[in-house]
PDB file of C-alpha atoms in Angstrom:
ATOM      1  CA  MET A 342       0.000   0.000   0.000  1.00 34.00           C
ATOM      2  CA  SER A 343       1.299   3.463  -0.808  1.00 37.00           C
ATOM      3  CA  LEU A 344       1.437   6.322   1.641  1.00 36.00           C
ATOM      4  CA  ALA A 345      -0.954   8.202  -0.602  1.00 38.00           C
ATOM      5  CA  ALA A 346      -3.596   5.580   0.187  1.00 39.00           C
ATOM      6  CA  HIS A 347      -3.689   6.730   3.832  1.00 42.00           C
ATOM      7  CA  PRO A 348      -4.380  10.486   3.777  1.00 42.00           C
ATOM      8  CA  VAL A 349      -6.436  10.330   6.980  1.00 38.00           C
ATOM      9  CA  GLY A 350      -3.661   8.508   8.864  1.00 44.00           C
ATOM     10  CA  LEU A 351      -1.064  10.975   7.642  1.00 45.00           C
ATOM     11  CA  ALA A 352      -3.089  13.926   8.842  1.00 45.00           C
ATOM     12  CA  ARG A 353      -3.610  12.602  12.362  1.00 55.00           C
ATOM     13  CA  PRO A 354      -2.254  15.115  14.869  1.00 57.00           C
ATOM     14  CA  ARG A 355      -0.952  12.335  17.172  1.00 70.00           C
ATOM     15  CA  ALA A 356       0.985  10.483  14.451  1.00 72.00           C
ATOM     16  CA  VAL A 357       4.730   9.894  14.416  1.00 77.00           C
ATOM     17  CA  LEU A 358       6.761   8.771  11.411  1.00 71.00           C
ATOM     18  CA  ALA A 359       6.556   5.082  12.382  1.00 73.00           C
ATOM     19  CA  ASP A 360       2.740   5.208  12.233  1.00 72.00           C
ATOM     20  CA  LEU A 361       3.015   5.585   8.463  1.00 69.00           C
ATOM     21  CA  VAL A 362       4.517   2.103   8.078  1.00 69.00           C
ATOM     22  CA  PRO A 363       1.848  -0.594   7.572  1.00 67.00           C
ATOM     23  CA  GLY A 364       1.755  -3.850   9.517  1.00 69.00           C
ATOM     24  CA  ALA A 365       0.922  -3.061  13.176  1.00 76.00           C
ATOM     25  CA  ALA A 366       2.422  -5.746  15.488  1.00 77.00           C
ATOM     26  CA  VAL A 367       5.134  -7.020  13.147  1.00 82.00           C
ATOM     27  CA  ARG A 368       5.966  -3.447  12.175  1.00 83.00           C
ATOM     28  CA  ASP A 369       6.241  -2.417  15.827  1.00 88.00           C
ATOM     29  CA  ALA A 370       8.517  -5.348  16.728  1.00 91.00           C
ATOM     30  CA  VAL A 371      10.802  -4.658  13.767  1.00 92.00           C
ATOM     31  CA  LEU A 372      10.907  -0.932  14.518  1.00 93.00           C
ATOM     32  CA  VAL A 373      11.723  -1.510  18.196  1.00 95.00           C
ATOM     33  CA  LEU A 374      14.561  -3.877  17.243  1.00 96.00           C
ATOM     34  CA  ALA A 375      15.792  -1.428  14.612  1.00 95.00           C
ATOM     35  CA  GLY A 376      15.644   1.479  17.077  1.00 95.00           C
ATOM     36  CA  ALA A 377      17.695  -0.403  19.662  1.00 96.00           C
ATOM     37  CA  GLY A 378      20.116  -1.541  16.959  1.00 95.00           C
ATOM     38  CA  LEU A 379      20.548   1.990  15.576  1.00 95.00           C
ATOM     39  CA  THR A 380      21.329   3.307  19.047  1.00 95.00           C
ATOM     40  CA  GLY A 381      23.819   0.483  19.606  1.00 94.00           C
ATOM     41  CA  LEU A 382      25.460   1.141  16.241  1.00 94.00           C
ATOM     42  CA  LEU A 383      25.788   4.864  16.914  1.00 93.00           C
ATOM     43  CA  ALA A 384      27.236   4.104  20.361  1.00 92.00           C
ATOM     44  CA  GLN A 385      30.295   2.736  18.588  1.00 92.00           C
ATOM     45  CA  VAL A 386      31.093   6.276  17.442  1.00 89.00           C
ATOM     46  CA  ALA A 387      32.818   7.205  20.705  1.00 87.00           C
ATOM     47  CA  LEU A 388      35.555   9.701  21.485  1.00 88.00           C
ATOM     48  CA  PRO A 389      37.164   9.941  24.944  1.00 88.00           C
ATOM     49  CA  ILE A 390      37.151  13.333  26.660  1.00 87.00           C
ATOM     50  CA  PRO A 391      40.354  14.107  28.575  1.00 87.00           C
ATOM     51  CA  GLY A 392      39.587  14.275  32.291  1.00 85.00           C
ATOM     52  CA  SER A 393      36.070  12.832  31.944  1.00 87.00           C
ATOM     53  CA  PRO A 394      35.015   9.224  32.530  1.00 88.00           C
ATOM     54  CA  VAL A 395      32.181   9.731  29.995  1.00 88.00           C
ATOM     55  CA  PRO A 396      32.975   9.630  26.250  1.00 88.00           C
ATOM     56  CA  VAL A 397      31.294  11.651  23.521  1.00 88.00           C
ATOM     57  CA  THR A 398      29.131   9.288  21.479  1.00 90.00           C
ATOM     58  CA  ALA A 399      26.533   9.454  18.732  1.00 91.00           C
ATOM     59  CA  GLN A 400      24.151   7.228  20.709  1.00 91.00           C
ATOM     60  CA  THR A 401      22.430  10.292  22.158  1.00 92.00           C
ATOM     61  CA  LEU A 402      21.381  11.261  18.645  1.00 92.00           C
ATOM     62  CA  GLY A 403      20.169   7.699  18.106  1.00 92.00           C
ATOM     63  CA  ALA A 404      18.050   7.693  21.271  1.00 94.00           C
ATOM     64  CA  LEU A 405      16.444  11.028  20.403  1.00 94.00           C
ATOM     65  CA  LEU A 406      15.765  10.131  16.757  1.00 93.00           C
ATOM     66  CA  VAL A 407      14.333   6.770  17.791  1.00 94.00           C
ATOM     67  CA  GLY A 408      11.994   8.455  20.263  1.00 94.00           C
ATOM     68  CA  ALA A 409      10.850  11.041  17.725  1.00 92.00           C
ATOM     69  CA  GLY A 410      10.468   8.573  14.881  1.00 91.00           C
ATOM     70  CA  LEU A 411       8.793   5.760  16.801  1.00 92.00           C
ATOM     71  CA  GLY A 412       6.662   7.618  19.350  1.00 92.00           C
ATOM     72  CA  TRP A 413       6.713   7.261  23.107  1.00 93.00           C
ATOM     73  CA  GLN A 414       5.620   3.623  23.433  1.00 92.00           C
ATOM     74  CA  ARG A 415       7.892   2.158  20.764  1.00 93.00           C
ATOM     75  CA  GLY A 416      10.619   4.628  21.752  1.00 94.00           C
ATOM     76  CA  PHE A 417      10.403   3.432  25.355  1.00 96.00           C
ATOM     77  CA  ALA A 418      10.427  -0.210  24.205  1.00 96.00           C
ATOM     78  CA  ALA A 419      13.446   0.335  21.938  1.00 96.00           C
ATOM     79  CA  MET A 420      15.457   2.076  24.658  1.00 96.00           C
ATOM     80  CA  ALA A 421      14.407  -0.544  27.223  1.00 96.00           C
ATOM     81  CA  LEU A 422      15.601  -3.272  24.860  1.00 96.00           C
ATOM     82  CA  TYR A 423      18.864  -1.395  24.295  1.00 96.00           C
ATOM     83  CA  LEU A 424      19.416  -1.031  28.055  1.00 96.00           C
ATOM     84  CA  LEU A 425      18.395  -4.560  29.076  1.00 96.00           C
ATOM     85  CA  ALA A 426      20.298  -6.306  26.285  1.00 95.00           C
ATOM     86  CA  GLY A 427      23.398  -4.253  27.112  1.00 95.00           C
ATOM     87  CA  VAL A 428      23.119  -5.154  30.796  1.00 95.00           C
ATOM     88  CA  ALA A 429      22.710  -8.813  29.765  1.00 94.00           C
ATOM     89  CA  GLY A 430      25.990  -8.683  27.836  1.00 93.00           C
ATOM     90  CA  VAL A 431      25.283  -7.473  24.287  1.00 93.00           C
ATOM     91  CA  PRO A 432      28.379  -5.324  23.584  1.00 93.00           C
ATOM     92  CA  TRP A 433      26.571  -2.335  22.108  1.00 91.00           C
ATOM     93  CA  PHE A 434      27.104   0.361  24.722  1.00 91.00           C
ATOM     94  CA  SER A 435      29.806   2.932  23.962  1.00 88.00           C
ATOM     95  CA  ALA A 436      32.921   1.466  22.342  1.00 81.00           C
ATOM     96  CA  GLY A 437      31.585  -2.098  22.495  1.00 82.00           C
ATOM     97  CA  SER A 438      31.047  -2.227  26.251  1.00 88.00           C
ATOM     98  CA  ALA A 439      28.262  -4.008  28.129  1.00 87.00           C
ATOM     99  CA  GLY A 440      27.024  -4.406  31.691  1.00 88.00           C
ATOM    100  CA  TRP A 441      25.950  -1.807  34.191  1.00 85.00           C
ATOM    101  CA  GLY A 442      27.359   0.293  36.985  1.00 80.00           C
ATOM    102  CA  GLY A 443      29.982   2.315  35.132  1.00 85.00           C
ATOM    103  CA  ALA A 444      30.220   6.093  35.194  1.00 89.00           C
ATOM    104  CA  SER A 445      28.269   6.504  31.955  1.00 90.00           C
ATOM    105  CA  PHE A 446      25.490   3.978  32.685  1.00 93.00           C
ATOM    106  CA  GLY A 447      23.215   6.713  34.045  1.00 94.00           C
ATOM    107  CA  TYR A 448      23.175   8.309  30.614  1.00 95.00           C
ATOM    108  CA  VAL A 449      21.959   5.013  29.135  1.00 94.00           C
ATOM    109  CA  VAL A 450      19.121   4.996  31.680  1.00 96.00           C
ATOM    110  CA  GLY A 451      18.494   8.600  30.660  1.00 96.00           C
ATOM    111  CA  PHE A 452      17.982   7.448  27.060  1.00 96.00           C
ATOM    112  CA  LEU A 453      14.947   5.518  28.272  1.00 95.00           C
ATOM    113  CA  VAL A 454      13.453   8.707  29.732  1.00 96.00           C
ATOM    114  CA  ALA A 455      14.479  10.840  26.754  1.00 96.00           C
ATOM    115  CA  GLY A 456      13.161   8.424  24.128  1.00 94.00           C
ATOM    116  CA  THR A 457       9.805   8.348  25.897  1.00 95.00           C
ATOM    117  CA  LEU A 458       9.628  12.130  26.370  1.00 96.00           C
ATOM    118  CA  VAL A 459      10.728  12.961  22.825  1.00 95.00           C
ATOM    119  CA  GLY A 460       8.293  10.402  21.431  1.00 94.00           C
ATOM    120  CA  ALA A 461       5.399  11.968  23.342  1.00 95.00           C
ATOM    121  CA  LEU A 462       6.362  15.442  22.137  1.00 95.00           C
ATOM    122  CA  ALA A 463       6.767  14.256  18.546  1.00 93.00           C
ATOM    123  CA  ALA A 464       3.242  12.816  18.626  1.00 91.00           C
ATOM    124  CA  ARG A 465       2.077  16.334  19.437  1.00 93.00           C
ATOM    125  CA  GLY A 466       3.898  17.849  16.471  1.00 90.00           C
ATOM    126  CA  GLY A 467       7.224  18.473  18.213  1.00 88.00           C
ATOM    127  CA  ASP A 468       9.183  17.204  15.187  1.00 90.00           C
ATOM    128  CA  ARG A 469       7.328  18.958  12.359  1.00 90.00           C
ATOM    129  CA  THR A 470       9.352  22.185  12.092  1.00 92.00           C
ATOM    130  CA  PRO A 471      13.043  22.888  12.717  1.00 92.00           C
ATOM    131  CA  LEU A 472      12.324  25.158  15.690  1.00 94.00           C
ATOM    132  CA  ARG A 473       9.940  22.724  17.358  1.00 93.00           C
ATOM    133  CA  THR A 474      12.317  19.852  16.714  1.00 93.00           C
ATOM    134  CA  ALA A 475      15.177  21.793  18.286  1.00 94.00           C
ATOM    135  CA  GLY A 476      13.050  22.465  21.385  1.00 95.00           C
ATOM    136  CA  THR A 477      12.031  18.803  21.588  1.00 95.00           C
ATOM    137  CA  MET A 478      15.654  17.664  21.310  1.00 94.00           C
ATOM    138  CA  VAL A 479      16.816  20.153  23.964  1.00 96.00           C
ATOM    139  CA  LEU A 480      14.247  18.710  26.385  1.00 97.00           C
ATOM    140  CA  GLY A 481      15.378  15.195  25.480  1.00 96.00           C
ATOM    141  CA  ASN A 482      19.003  16.087  26.203  1.00 96.00           C
ATOM    142  CA  LEU A 483      18.021  17.645  29.531  1.00 97.00           C
ATOM    143  CA  ALA A 484      16.243  14.398  30.450  1.00 97.00           C
ATOM    144  CA  ILE A 485      19.436  12.449  29.720  1.00 97.00           C
ATOM    145  CA  TYR A 486      21.524  14.786  31.881  1.00 97.00           C
ATOM    146  CA  ALA A 487      18.897  14.720  34.660  1.00 97.00           C
ATOM    147  CA  VAL A 488      19.626  11.010  35.087  1.00 97.00           C
ATOM    148  CA  GLY A 489      23.232  10.803  33.888  1.00 96.00           C
ATOM    149  CA  VAL A 490      24.772  13.553  36.016  1.00 97.00           C
ATOM    150  CA  PRO A 491      23.387  12.315  39.381  1.00 97.00           C
ATOM    151  CA  TRP A 492      24.468   8.769  38.463  1.00 96.00           C
ATOM    152  CA  LEU A 493      27.958  10.081  37.671  1.00 95.00           C
ATOM    153  CA  MET A 494      28.041  11.805  41.067  1.00 96.00           C
ATOM    154  CA  ALA A 495      26.973   8.621  42.854  1.00 96.00           C
ATOM    155  CA  VAL A 496      29.532   6.411  41.086  1.00 94.00           C
ATOM    156  CA  THR A 497      32.517   8.750  41.209  1.00 94.00           C
ATOM    157  CA  GLY A 498      31.877  10.795  44.345  1.00 95.00           C
ATOM    158  CA  PHE A 499      32.051  14.032  42.318  1.00 95.00           C
ATOM    159  CA  ASP A 500      30.264  17.036  43.737  1.00 96.00           C
ATOM    160  CA  LEU A 501      27.641  18.712  41.522  1.00 96.00           C
ATOM    161  CA  GLY A 502      30.025  21.291  40.064  1.00 96.00           C
ATOM    162  CA  THR A 503      32.617  18.671  39.128  1.00 96.00           C
ATOM    163  CA  ALA A 504      29.969  16.332  37.707  1.00 96.00           C
ATOM    164  CA  LEU A 505      28.599  19.135  35.516  1.00 96.00           C
ATOM    165  CA  ALA A 506      32.111  20.100  34.430  1.00 95.00           C
ATOM    166  CA  LYS A 507      33.029  16.528  33.508  1.00 94.00           C
ATOM    167  CA  GLY A 508      29.651  15.020  32.615  1.00 94.00           C
ATOM    168  CA  MET A 509      27.759  17.797  30.833  1.00 95.00           C
ATOM    169  CA  LEU A 510      29.733  20.872  29.811  1.00 94.00           C
ATOM    170  CA  PRO A 511      32.169  19.042  27.465  1.00 92.00           C
ATOM    171  CA  PHE A 512      29.208  17.643  25.528  1.00 93.00           C
ATOM    172  CA  LEU A 513      27.173  20.790  24.890  1.00 94.00           C
ATOM    173  CA  VAL A 514      28.797  21.670  21.552  1.00 92.00           C
ATOM    174  CA  GLY A 515      28.271  18.127  20.292  1.00 90.00           C
ATOM    175  CA  ASP A 516      24.690  18.215  21.566  1.00 93.00           C
ATOM    176  CA  ALA A 517      24.089  21.429  19.633  1.00 94.00           C
ATOM    177  CA  LEU A 518      25.372  19.779  16.443  1.00 92.00           C
ATOM    178  CA  LYS A 519      23.164  16.704  17.006  1.00 91.00           C
ATOM    179  CA  ILE A 520      20.152  18.940  17.641  1.00 92.00           C
ATOM    180  CA  ALA A 521      20.846  20.865  14.428  1.00 93.00           C
ATOM    181  CA  LEU A 522      21.081  17.588  12.513  1.00 91.00           C
ATOM    182  CA  ALA A 523      17.791  16.345  13.967  1.00 89.00           C
ATOM    183  CA  ALA A 524      16.160  19.712  13.242  1.00 89.00           C
ATOM    184  CA  GLY A 525      16.964  19.152   9.586  1.00 88.00           C
ATOM    185  CA  LEU A 526      16.247  15.414   9.356  1.00 87.00           C
ATOM    186  CA  LEU A 527      12.872  15.133  11.064  1.00 87.00           C
ATOM    187  CA  PRO A 528      11.040  18.073   9.451  1.00 87.00           C
ATOM    188  CA  GLY A 529      12.606  16.977   6.158  1.00 88.00           C
ATOM    189  CA  ALA A 530      11.101  13.510   6.598  1.00 85.00           C
ATOM    190  CA  TRP A 531       7.691  15.047   7.268  1.00 83.00           C
ATOM    191  CA  ALA A 532       8.049  17.226   4.165  1.00 84.00           C
ATOM    192  CA  LEU A 533       8.592  14.036   2.105  1.00 84.00           C
ATOM    193  CA  VAL A 534       5.524  12.459   3.708  1.00 78.00           C
ATOM    194  CA  ARG A 535       3.405  15.473   2.780  1.00 79.00           C
ATOM    195  CA  ARG A 536       4.686  15.265  -0.775  1.00 81.00           C
ATOM    196  CA  PHE A 537       3.589  11.596  -1.020  1.00 77.00           C
ATOM    197  CA  GLN A 538       0.250  12.532   0.503  1.00 70.00           C
ATOM    198  CA  ARG A 539      -0.624  14.818  -2.393  1.00 67.00           C
TER     199      ARG A 539
END
């Protein structure tokens, strides 16, 4: 079936990009697996930061795109699968690591929160324009830091200032670049959908 055959579904205000793919249960299972896999693949793009126990990775972008593209329920499921499989030993956390308890594990837990939040906002149109997408992604990043920074403090014994200096500030430029990329990709995908709808 073509996208043009579903004009009502495309116009739904609570739709996310994944809702445009036919197939319901099988579609959802495949998309959840793909979302977890994309995040794991992007986690392999990792650069150490001197003085910080947390590397810069592309997995943040993966978690946010998965949430926006799949919606809050599938986004939550994909990030839960990513987290649980990594804890169980699948080596798809940053730089091929697995397990839990390290300094950066709180950020992985934060992906679960961020994927859910970004998915809920995307279903309300938070990914339809560059400005709205940027705002959605900023909130998603804040959700990741809200979990990751306290975890970093608990694991390392850093005070809040040190944890922010080592676990947030070095990543803000990269976050801005990822947000700019998402602000181009997601509204661009919706523009293509509208073109098929005509």
